PDB file of C-alpha atoms in Angstrom:
ATOM      1  CA  UNK A  24     138.431  85.113  80.330  1.00  0.00           C
ATOM      2  CA  UNK A  25     140.927  87.912  80.835  1.00  0.00           C
ATOM      3  CA  UNK A  26     140.337  90.722  83.298  1.00  0.00           C
ATOM      4  CA  UNK A  27     140.042  93.360  80.455  1.00  0.00           C
ATOM      5  CA  UNK A  28     137.074  91.292  78.902  1.00  0.00           C
ATOM      6  CA  UNK A  29     135.386  91.101  82.389  1.00  0.00           C
ATOM      7  CA  UNK A  30     135.602  94.906  82.890  1.00  0.00           C
ATOM      8  CA  UNK A  31     133.704  95.774  79.639  1.00  0.00           C
ATOM      9  CA  UNK A  32     130.403  94.123  80.970  1.00  0.00           C
ATOM     10  CA  UNK A  33     127.347  96.043  81.653  1.00  0.00           C
ATOM     11  CA  UNK A  34     128.026  96.235  85.369  1.00  0.00           C
ATOM     12  CA  UNK A  35     131.242  98.145  84.857  1.00  0.00           C
ATOM     13  CA  UNK A  36     129.725 100.950  82.762  1.00  0.00           C
ATOM     14  CA  UNK A  37     127.696 104.066  83.477  1.00  0.00           C
ATOM     15  CA  UNK A  38     124.429 101.852  83.185  1.00  0.00           C
ATOM     16  CA  UNK A  39     125.759  99.410  85.673  1.00  0.00           C
ATOM     17  CA  UNK A  40     126.543 102.215  88.129  1.00  0.00           C
ATOM     18  CA  UNK A  41     122.880 103.583  87.710  1.00  0.00           C
ATOM     19  CA  UNK A  42     121.512 100.109  88.392  1.00  0.00           C
ATOM     20  CA  UNK A  43     123.559  99.528  91.547  1.00  0.00           C
ATOM     21  CA  UNK A  44     122.585 102.731  92.877  1.00  0.00           C
ATOM     22  CA  UNK A  45     118.859 102.195  92.188  1.00  0.00           C
ATOM     23  CA  UNK A  46     119.290  98.662  93.814  1.00  0.00           C
ATOM     24  CA  UNK A  47     120.973 100.259  96.890  1.00  0.00           C
ATOM     25  CA  UNK A  48     118.411 102.922  97.472  1.00  0.00           C
ATOM     26  CA  UNK A  49     115.520 100.419  97.019  1.00  0.00           C
ATOM     27  CA  UNK A  50     116.877  97.784  99.154  1.00  0.00           C
ATOM     28  CA  UNK A  51     118.025 100.254 101.951  1.00  0.00           C
ATOM     29  CA  UNK A  52     114.602 101.877 101.845  1.00  0.00           C
ATOM     30  CA  UNK A  53     112.620  98.778 101.636  1.00  0.00           C
ATOM     31  CA  UNK A  54     114.375  97.493 104.676  1.00  0.00           C
ATOM     32  CA  UNK A  55     113.436 100.501 106.763  1.00  0.00           C
ATOM     33  CA  UNK A  56     109.877 100.382 105.632  1.00  0.00           C
ATOM     34  CA  UNK A  57     109.659  96.500 106.258  1.00  0.00           C
ATOM     35  CA  UNK A  58     111.197  97.063 109.749  1.00  0.00           C
ATOM     36  CA  UNK A  59     108.485  99.761 110.519  1.00  0.00           C
ATOM     37  CA  UNK A  60     105.620  97.676 109.314  1.00  0.00           C
ATOM     38  CA  UNK A  61     106.910  94.683 111.390  1.00  0.00           C
ATOM     39  CA  UNK A  62     107.437  96.760 114.402  1.00  0.00           C
ATOM     40  CA  UNK A  63     103.733  97.908 114.090  1.00  0.00           C
ATOM     41  CA  UNK A  64     102.585  94.427 113.731  1.00  0.00           C
ATOM     42  CA  UNK A  65     104.477  93.180 116.755  1.00  0.00           C
ATOM     43  CA  UNK A  66     103.092  96.087 119.002  1.00  0.00           C
ATOM     44  CA  UNK A  67     104.249  96.691 122.650  1.00  0.00           C
ATOM     45  CA  UNK A  68     105.981  93.635 124.028  1.00  0.00           C
ATOM     46  CA  UNK A  69     108.561  93.302 126.761  1.00  0.00           C
ATOM     47  CA  UNK A  70     112.080  92.614 125.700  1.00  0.00           C
ATOM     48  CA  UNK A  71     112.278  88.868 126.486  1.00  0.00           C
ATOM     49  CA  UNK A  72     112.711  85.388 124.761  1.00  0.00           C
ATOM     50  CA  UNK A  73     109.102  85.319 123.635  1.00  0.00           C
ATOM     51  CA  UNK A  74     109.464  88.692 121.934  1.00  0.00           C
ATOM     52  CA  UNK A  75     112.729  87.624 120.142  1.00  0.00           C
ATOM     53  CA  UNK A  76     110.848  84.472 118.948  1.00  0.00           C
ATOM     54  CA  UNK A  77     108.086  86.745 117.454  1.00  0.00           C
ATOM     55  CA  UNK A  78     110.744  88.852 115.883  1.00  0.00           C
ATOM     56  CA  UNK A  79     112.582  86.042 114.361  1.00  0.00           C
ATOM     57  CA  UNK A  80     109.279  84.576 112.866  1.00  0.00           C
ATOM     58  CA  UNK A  81     107.973  87.947 111.446  1.00  0.00           C
ATOM     59  CA  UNK A  82     107.904  88.024 107.842  1.00  0.00           C
ATOM     60  CA  UNK A  83     108.499  91.833 107.694  1.00  0.00           C
ATOM     61  CA  UNK A  84     111.700  91.494 109.849  1.00  0.00           C
ATOM     62  CA  UNK A  85     112.812  88.613 107.550  1.00  0.00           C
ATOM     63  CA  UNK A  86     112.200  90.663 104.391  1.00  0.00           C
ATOM     64  CA  UNK A  87     114.156  93.510 106.101  1.00  0.00           C
ATOM     65  CA  UNK A  88     117.155  91.347 106.931  1.00  0.00           C
ATOM     66  CA  UNK A  89     117.124  90.063 103.314  1.00  0.00           C
ATOM     67  CA  UNK A  90     117.094  93.679 102.062  1.00  0.00           C
ATOM     68  CA  UNK A  91     119.965  94.751 104.333  1.00  0.00           C
ATOM     69  CA  UNK A  92     122.189  91.771 103.317  1.00  0.00           C
ATOM     70  CA  UNK A  93     121.382  92.684  99.681  1.00  0.00           C
ATOM     71  CA  UNK A  94     122.230  96.316 100.289  1.00  0.00           C
ATOM     72  CA  UNK A  95     125.505  95.521 102.003  1.00  0.00           C
ATOM     73  CA  UNK A  96     126.750  93.627  98.835  1.00  0.00           C
ATOM     74  CA  UNK A  97     125.447  96.241  96.568  1.00  0.00           C
ATOM     75  CA  UNK A  98     127.191  98.962  98.656  1.00  0.00           C
ATOM     76  CA  UNK A  99     130.443  96.926  98.411  1.00  0.00           C
ATOM     77  CA  UNK A 100     130.221  96.962  94.699  1.00  0.00           C
ATOM     78  CA  UNK A 101     129.427 100.836  94.711  1.00  0.00           C
ATOM     79  CA  UNK A 102     132.466 101.395  96.808  1.00  0.00           C
ATOM     80  CA  UNK A 103     134.734  99.673  94.446  1.00  0.00           C
ATOM     81  CA  UNK A 104     133.875 102.207  91.685  1.00  0.00           C
ATOM     82  CA  UNK A 105     133.160 105.422  93.629  1.00  0.00           C
ATOM     83  CA  UNK A 106     135.025 107.599  96.058  1.00  0.00           C
ATOM     84  CA  UNK A 107     133.525 107.308  99.521  1.00  0.00           C
ATOM     85  CA  UNK A 108     133.424 111.194  99.712  1.00  0.00           C
ATOM     86  CA  UNK A 109     130.729 111.049  96.878  1.00  0.00           C
ATOM     87  CA  UNK A 110     129.183 107.634  97.648  1.00  0.00           C
ATOM     88  CA  UNK A 111     128.283 108.296 101.208  1.00  0.00           C
ATOM     89  CA  UNK A 112     126.413 111.586 100.617  1.00  0.00           C
ATOM     90  CA  UNK A 113     124.474 109.999  97.590  1.00  0.00           C
ATOM     91  CA  UNK A 114     123.366 107.147  99.925  1.00  0.00           C
ATOM     92  CA  UNK A 115     121.366 109.929 101.775  1.00  0.00           C
ATOM     93  CA  UNK A 116     118.796 109.584  99.020  1.00  0.00           C
ATOM     94  CA  UNK A 117     117.515 106.677 101.116  1.00  0.00           C
ATOM     95  CA  UNK A 118     116.195 109.360 103.488  1.00  0.00           C
ATOM     96  CA  UNK A 119     114.248 110.869 100.700  1.00  0.00           C
ATOM     97  CA  UNK A 120     112.882 107.475  99.501  1.00  0.00           C
ATOM     98  CA  UNK A 121     111.933 106.303 103.076  1.00  0.00           C
ATOM     99  CA  UNK A 122     110.187 109.614 103.569  1.00  0.00           C
ATOM    100  CA  UNK A 123     108.189 109.240 100.270  1.00  0.00           C
ATOM    101  CA  UNK A 124     107.420 105.559 101.189  1.00  0.00           C
ATOM    102  CA  UNK A 125     106.120 106.339 104.764  1.00  0.00           C
ATOM    103  CA  UNK A 126     104.033 109.061 103.127  1.00  0.00           C
ATOM    104  CA  UNK A 127     102.588 107.172 100.191  1.00  0.00           C
ATOM    105  CA  UNK A 128     102.612 103.640 101.578  1.00  0.00           C
ATOM    106  CA  UNK A 129     102.043 104.171 105.271  1.00  0.00           C
ATOM    107  CA  UNK A 130     100.030 107.279 105.240  1.00  0.00           C
ATOM    108  CA  UNK A 131     102.288 109.063 107.607  1.00  0.00           C
ATOM    109  CA  UNK A 132     102.019 112.874 107.680  1.00  0.00           C
ATOM    110  CA  UNK A 133     104.939 114.891 106.300  1.00  0.00           C
ATOM    111  CA  UNK A 134     105.531 118.411 107.485  1.00  0.00           C
ATOM    112  CA  UNK A 135     106.490 121.243 105.215  1.00  0.00           C
ATOM    113  CA  UNK A 136     109.826 121.255 107.062  1.00  0.00           C
ATOM    114  CA  UNK A 137     110.368 117.625 106.148  1.00  0.00           C
ATOM    115  CA  UNK A 138     109.807 118.671 102.377  1.00  0.00           C
ATOM    116  CA  UNK A 139     112.436 121.497 102.913  1.00  0.00           C
ATOM    117  CA  UNK A 140     114.758 118.835 104.295  1.00  0.00           C
ATOM    118  CA  UNK A 141     114.296 116.674 101.212  1.00  0.00           C
ATOM    119  CA  UNK A 142     115.199 119.692  98.983  1.00  0.00           C
ATOM    120  CA  UNK A 143     118.226 120.420 100.937  1.00  0.00           C
ATOM    121  CA  UNK A 144     119.367 116.747 100.730  1.00  0.00           C
ATOM    122  CA  UNK A 145     118.844 116.710  96.862  1.00  0.00           C
ATOM    123  CA  UNK A 146     120.562 120.128  96.640  1.00  0.00           C
ATOM    124  CA  UNK A 147     123.477 118.963  98.666  1.00  0.00           C
ATOM    125  CA  UNK A 148     123.989 115.871  96.507  1.00  0.00           C
ATOM    126  CA  UNK A 149     123.836 117.871  93.422  1.00  0.00           C
ATOM    127  CA  UNK A 150     126.529 120.286  94.658  1.00  0.00           C
ATOM    128  CA  UNK A 151     128.769 117.366  95.735  1.00  0.00           C
ATOM    129  CA  UNK A 152     128.301 115.599  92.415  1.00  0.00           C
ATOM    130  CA  UNK A 153     128.956 118.765  90.464  1.00  0.00           C
ATOM    131  CA  UNK A 154     132.473 119.097  92.228  1.00  0.00           C
ATOM    132  CA  UNK A 155     133.376 115.401  91.663  1.00  0.00           C
ATOM    133  CA  UNK A 156     136.002 114.567  89.064  1.00  0.00           C
ATOM    134  CA  UNK A 157     134.778 111.953  86.607  1.00  0.00           C
TER     135      UNK A 157
END
């Protein structure tokens, strides 16, 4: 199969880019949320071998590690097709999704100032994207 044929697949088009971004944001956010839940489950423990063993066996930690590994590979695919000056700011959408996940899934209180921060992040991404060449 030649290179030109491989570059015409769904992954290389606009739809593929949207899918990759959705995967990145979901895996990064899930990793953060799994880490929080696992940390709550582990509770207060001294940093020692027993604690490390508990961490290594915790399903939430294992899920978080899997999410971070997946996110790493997706991030590499994104960087192959996007400029870092746009991709890195777009990755800040993870902050927004983690905030929503902690509010909806973990019942955390989100202050009005946090919501203003979400609006600023989204506005900043919109401004950066508008200035980006296709």
